[in-house]
Coordinates of C-alpha atoms in Angstrom, one line a residue:
X1 CA 0.3 0.2 -0.1
X2 CA 1.7 3.5 -0.9
X3 CA 1.6 6.0 1.8
X4 CA 1.5 8.6 -0.4
X5 CA -2.1 9.8 -1.2
X6 CA -2.5 9.9 -4.9
X7 CA -4.9 12.4 -6.9
X8 CA -8.0 10.8 -8.9
X9 CA -8.1 12.0 -12.2
X10 CA -11.5 13.2 -12.7
X11 CA -13.5 11.5 -15.6
X12 CA -15.3 13.9 -17.9
X13 CA -19.2 13.9 -17.8
X14 CA -20.8 12.5 -21.2
X15 CA -22.8 15.3 -22.8
X16 CA -26.3 15.3 -23.4
X17 CA -27.7 13.7 -26.8
X18 CA -30.1 17.0 -27.5
X19 CA -27.8 20.0 -26.3
X20 CA -24.3 18.3 -26.1
X21 CA -23.5 20.0 -22.6
X22 CA -21.8 18.0 -20.4
X23 CA -23.3 19.7 -17.0
X24 CA -26.9 18.7 -18.5
X25 CA -25.5 15.0 -19.0
X26 CA -24.4 15.3 -15.2
X27 CA -27.7 16.1 -14.3
X28 CA -29.9 13.8 -16.3
X29 CA -27.6 11.2 -14.8
X30 CA -28.6 12.3 -11.1
X31 CA -32.1 12.4 -11.9
X32 CA -32.1 8.8 -13.7
X33 CA -33.6 5.9 -11.2
X34 CA -33.2 2.2 -12.2
X35 CA -31.2 2.8 -15.3
X36 CA -33.9 4.4 -17.2
X37 CA -31.9 7.1 -18.5
X38 CA -34.4 7.8 -21.6
X39 CA -37.0 8.6 -18.9
X40 CA -34.9 11.1 -17.1
X41 CA -34.0 12.8 -20.5
X42 CA -37.7 13.2 -21.3
X43 CA -38.4 14.8 -18.1
X44 CA -35.6 17.1 -18.3
X45 CA -36.3 18.5 -21.4
X46 CA -40.2 18.5 -20.8
X47 CA -39.1 20.8 -17.9
X48 CA -36.9 22.9 -19.5
X49 CA -39.5 23.6 -22.2
X50 CA -41.8 23.9 -19.2
X51 CA -39.5 26.4 -18.0
X52 CA -39.2 28.3 -21.3
X53 CA -43.0 28.2 -21.9
X54 CA -43.9 30.0 -18.8
X55 CA -41.5 32.4 -18.0
X56 CA -41.3 33.5 -21.6
X57 CA -43.3 36.8 -22.8
X58 CA -45.1 37.8 -26.0
X59 CA -42.2 40.5 -26.7
X60 CA -39.4 38.5 -24.9
X61 CA -38.7 34.9 -25.1
X62 CA -37.0 32.8 -22.9
X63 CA -34.5 30.0 -23.0
X64 CA -35.2 27.0 -20.4
X65 CA -31.4 26.3 -20.6
X66 CA -30.4 30.2 -19.5
X67 CA -33.0 29.7 -16.6
X68 CA -31.5 26.4 -15.6
X69 CA -28.1 27.7 -15.8
X70 CA -28.8 30.9 -13.6
X71 CA -31.2 28.4 -11.2
X72 CA -28.1 26.3 -10.5
X73 CA -25.8 29.0 -9.7
X74 CA -28.1 30.5 -7.1
X75 CA -28.8 27.0 -5.6
X76 CA -24.8 25.9 -5.3
X77 CA -23.4 26.2 -1.9
X78 CA -20.4 28.6 -1.4
X79 CA -19.3 27.1 1.9
X80 CA -20.2 23.9 3.8
X81 CA -19.7 22.5 7.1
X82 CA -17.5 19.3 7.4
X83 CA -17.0 17.3 10.8
X84 CA -13.5 17.1 12.2
X85 CA -12.3 15.3 14.7
X86 CA -9.5 17.4 16.8
X87 CA -8.3 16.7 20.3
X88 CA -11.1 14.3 20.9
X89 CA -13.8 16.5 20.1
X90 CA -16.0 16.5 17.1
X91 CA -15.9 20.2 15.5
X92 CA -18.3 21.1 12.3
X93 CA -15.6 22.9 10.2
X94 CA -16.9 25.6 7.2
X95 CA -14.8 25.2 4.6
X96 CA -15.3 26.7 0.7
X97 CA -16.9 24.4 -1.8
X98 CA -15.1 23.7 -4.9
X99 CA -16.4 24.2 -8.2
X100 CA -17.4 20.5 -9.3
X101 CA -18.5 19.6 -6.0
X102 CA -20.7 23.1 -5.9
X103 CA -22.7 22.4 -9.1
X104 CA -22.9 18.3 -8.1
X105 CA -24.4 19.4 -4.7
X106 CA -26.9 22.0 -6.1
X107 CA -28.1 19.3 -8.6
X108 CA -28.7 17.1 -6.0
X109 CA -30.4 19.6 -3.8
X110 CA -32.6 20.6 -6.9
X111 CA -33.8 17.2 -7.9
X112 CA -34.8 16.6 -3.9
X113 CA -36.5 19.5 -4.0
X114 CA -38.4 18.7 -6.9
X115 CA -38.8 15.2 -5.5
X116 CA -40.5 16.4 -2.2
X117 CA -43.3 18.6 -4.1
X118 CA -46.6 16.2 -4.1
X119 CA -49.5 16.3 -6.8
X120 CA -48.1 16.8 -10.2
X121 CA -45.6 15.0 -13.0
X122 CA -42.1 15.0 -12.2
X123 CA -41.3 17.4 -15.1
X124 CA -43.6 19.9 -13.9
X125 CA -42.2 19.5 -10.2
X126 CA -38.8 20.1 -11.7
X127 CA -39.9 23.1 -13.7
X128 CA -41.3 24.9 -10.7
X129 CA -38.2 24.2 -8.6
X130 CA -35.9 25.6 -11.6
X131 CA -38.1 28.7 -11.7
X132 CA -38.0 28.6 -7.9
X133 CA -34.3 28.6 -7.9
X134 CA -34.2 31.4 -10.8
X135 CA -36.5 33.4 -8.6
X136 CA -34.2 32.9 -5.1
X137 CA -37.2 31.3 -3.5
X138 CA -38.5 27.6 -2.9
X139 CA -36.9 24.7 -0.8
X140 CA -33.5 24.2 -2.6
X141 CA -32.7 27.8 -1.7
X142 CA -33.8 27.0 1.8
X143 CA -31.4 24.3 1.7
X144 CA -28.7 26.3 0.7
X145 CA -29.3 29.2 3.3
X146 CA -29.4 26.8 6.1
X147 CA -26.0 25.1 4.9
X148 CA -24.5 28.9 5.0
X149 CA -26.3 29.8 8.3
X150 CA -24.5 26.5 9.7
X151 CA -21.3 27.6 8.5
X152 CA -21.7 31.1 9.6
X153 CA -22.7 30.1 13.0
X154 CA -19.3 27.5 13.1
X155 CA -17.3 30.2 12.2
X156 CA -15.1 30.1 15.2
X157 CA -14.1 26.8 14.2
X158 CA -12.6 27.8 10.4
X159 CA -8.9 27.8 11.9
X160 CA -9.6 23.9 11.9
X161 CA -9.8 23.8 8.2
X162 CA -6.0 23.3 8.0
X163 CA -6.6 20.1 9.6
X164 CA -8.1 19.1 6.3
X165 CA -7.7 15.7 5.0
X166 CA -7.2 15.5 1.0

């Protein structure tokens, strides 16, 4: 067993078939359940169409892709807390979130918030959550604010971040 930890190369995500965007492909993979990728793609594309239809006005059409990108930026956390055991005590240490993890967490929160909604098809729930994320409301944004609040409350332990495991 080697003593030195080696960094693992990140595997590039496969792009989605419609737009050729790797971020959308990643989102579809997170959305997928039981290996049914076609169903996940259909849900995602229908949600983008729904967002485009609801957010557009007669004089100003809006693309669902732009709304989705902005919603993801609004939902993604800037800081998170990680548990660290130092001197026999566990501390919740606030740490900055790096870019690939930031978008992954944002995508997972967006999907979880959409799944928690009741009484509509998944594409409509996802579209509603995307629009709420764009408007900075909704349960995914609440999750982000709770995470930021937790990091702010534990700011006194930020100096323990130097003991970070890599």
